[in-house]
Tab-separated table of C-alpha atoms in Angstrom:
chain	number	residue	atom	x	y	z
H	1	MET	CA	96.283	95.889	89.630
H	2	SER	CA	95.470	93.245	92.100
H	3	LEU	CA	94.448	93.553	95.906
H	4	PRO	CA	97.355	91.955	97.119
H	5	ALA	CA	100.092	94.023	94.604
H	6	ILE	CA	98.139	97.467	95.607
H	7	ARG	CA	99.074	96.587	99.164
H	8	ARG	CA	102.787	95.553	99.048
H	9	ASP	CA	103.374	98.553	96.533
H	10	ASN	CA	101.353	100.729	99.370
H	11	VAL	CA	102.705	99.222	102.073
H	12	LEU	CA	106.475	99.520	100.997
H	13	ILE	CA	105.655	103.256	100.224
H	14	LEU	CA	104.628	103.766	104.046
H	15	PHE	CA	108.302	102.436	104.846
H	16	GLY	CA	109.694	104.396	102.492
H	17	ASP	CA	108.485	107.107	104.121
H	18	PHE	CA	109.288	105.681	107.469
H	19	VAL	CA	113.130	105.104	106.370
H	20	ALA	CA	113.515	108.997	104.602
H	21	GLU	CA	111.729	110.877	107.984
H	22	ARG	CA	114.332	108.441	110.039
H	23	ALA	CA	117.641	109.338	107.431
H	24	SER	CA	116.198	113.295	107.608
H	25	ASN	CA	116.953	112.772	111.705
H	26	GLY	CA	120.256	111.455	111.391
H	27	ALA	CA	119.409	107.996	111.889
H	28	GLU	CA	122.012	105.401	110.742
H	29	PRO	CA	120.322	103.048	108.042
H	30	LEU	CA	120.987	99.671	109.827
H	31	GLY	CA	117.999	98.029	111.517
H	32	LEU	CA	115.446	100.464	109.872
H	33	ALA	CA	113.658	97.650	109.014
H	34	ALA	CA	113.469	96.215	112.222
H	35	LYS	CA	112.234	99.194	113.788
H	36	PHE	CA	109.294	99.385	111.319
H	37	ALA	CA	108.187	96.210	111.870
H	38	GLU	CA	108.195	97.296	115.834
H	39	LYS	CA	106.049	100.053	114.222
H	40	LEU	CA	103.770	98.060	112.394
H	41	GLN	CA	103.436	95.901	115.725
H	42	ILE	CA	104.891	92.714	113.685
H	43	SER	CA	108.000	90.533	113.744
H	44	ALA	CA	111.062	91.489	111.765
H	45	SER	CA	109.913	88.189	110.046
H	46	MET	CA	106.960	88.780	108.965
H	47	TRP	CA	108.083	92.312	107.594
H	48	SER	CA	110.545	90.579	105.669
H	49	GLN	CA	107.942	88.080	103.572
H	50	ILE	CA	105.651	90.716	103.123
H	51	LYS	CA	108.463	92.544	101.326
H	52	LYS	CA	108.538	89.344	99.374
H	53	GLY	CA	105.493	88.996	98.457
H	54	ARG	CA	103.354	87.889	101.797
H	55	VAL	CA	99.529	88.675	101.031
H	56	ILE	CA	98.643	91.108	103.351
H	57	SER	CA	95.333	90.020	105.256
H	58	ASP	CA	92.468	92.454	105.659
H	59	LYS	CA	93.027	92.228	109.878
H	60	LEU	CA	96.680	93.101	109.040
H	61	ALA	CA	95.540	95.952	106.617
H	62	ARG	CA	93.357	98.038	109.161
H	63	GLN	CA	96.554	97.437	111.305
H	64	ILE	CA	99.558	98.818	109.762
H	65	GLU	CA	96.884	101.295	108.812
H	66	ASN	CA	96.141	102.274	112.151
H	67	ARG	CA	99.635	102.236	113.496
H	68	CYS	CA	101.040	104.736	110.426
H	69	GLY	CA	98.329	107.483	110.956
H	70	LYS	CA	96.586	106.044	107.402
H	71	GLU	CA	92.807	106.555	106.870
H	72	PRO	CA	91.015	102.998	107.044
H	73	LEU	CA	91.368	101.220	103.397
H	74	TRP	CA	93.968	103.643	102.473
H	75	LEU	CA	96.715	100.797	102.086
H	76	ASP	CA	93.755	99.338	99.504
H	77	ALA	CA	93.606	102.081	97.133
H	78	PRO	CA	96.694	102.842	94.926
H	79	GLN	CA	98.209	105.337	96.452
H	80	SER	CA	100.918	105.731	93.547
H	81	ALA	CA	100.861	106.792	89.918
H	82	GLU	CA	103.203	104.588	89.072
H	83	PRO	CA	103.475	101.131	90.190
H	84	LEU	CA	106.336	100.039	91.937
H	85	PRO	CA	108.581	97.584	90.180
H	86	ASP	CA	108.123	93.793	91.319
H	87	PRO	CA	111.011	90.931	91.667
H	88	GLY	CA	110.844	89.728	87.976
H	89	GLU	CA	111.266	93.079	86.435
H	90	GLU	CA	114.239	94.203	88.405
H	91	ARG	CA	115.849	91.047	87.346
H	92	PHE	CA	115.088	92.179	83.967
H	93	VAL	CA	116.762	95.149	84.433
H	94	GLU	CA	119.413	93.886	85.728
H	95	LEU	CA	119.928	91.676	83.120
H	96	ALA	CA	119.636	94.438	80.576
H	97	ARG	CA	121.943	96.628	82.491
H	98	ARG	CA	124.483	94.009	82.172
H	99	ALA	CA	124.205	93.024	78.507
H	100	TYR	CA	124.292	96.736	77.950
H	101	ARG	CA	127.531	97.620	79.910
H	102	ALA	CA	129.093	94.331	77.721
H	103	GLN	CA	128.645	95.754	74.227
H	104	ASN	CA	130.716	97.751	72.156
H	105	ALA	CA	128.897	101.199	71.081
H	106	ARG	CA	127.380	99.270	67.910
H	107	GLY	CA	126.038	96.921	70.369
H	108	LYS	CA	124.217	98.985	72.399
H	109	ARG	CA	122.135	100.569	69.575
H	110	ALA	CA	121.654	97.117	68.564
H	111	LEU	CA	120.095	96.760	72.371
H	112	ARG	CA	118.677	100.367	72.185
H	113	THR	CA	116.497	99.926	68.913
H	114	ILE	CA	115.379	96.331	69.796
H	115	LEU	CA	113.468	97.824	72.690
H	116	LEU	CA	112.303	101.146	71.225
H	117	GLU	CA	111.128	98.247	68.715
H	118	HIS	CA	109.455	96.242	70.772
H	119	GLY	CA	108.309	99.203	73.689
H	120	ALA	CA	106.912	101.800	71.650
H	121	PRO	CA	102.866	101.114	72.083
H	122	GLN	CA	101.061	99.780	69.065
H	123	LYS	CA	99.249	102.239	66.583
H	124	ALA	CA	95.984	100.916	66.403
H	125	GLN	CA	95.320	99.762	62.959
H	126	LYS	CA	92.585	101.440	61.019
H	127	GLU	CA	89.596	98.636	59.948
């Protein structure tokens, strides 16, 4: 995984933690993105761009770590065992969900069979 992707995944983890903390304290979800941007000392527009894939510079990465109480270079190392879905994956999942819901039982089984055939790891061929 590339450094920009790792940084984006990690800053989204920080945002999720921020939202969860605020929600547990009874905060309304509206406006939390702007409050997170304020915590990072960046504009709400910049935060929106980061969420959409804008590259986080080294300087900004260190600023985010500092503002969130993380050690230097925390943002540069994968923090999650499983990568967060990218926009393309999200679009695929939504498309698959619509296709599945539009099918009868036979069609649903056929879709499942296709995914199982293509999703299973290939066994190593003996040479």
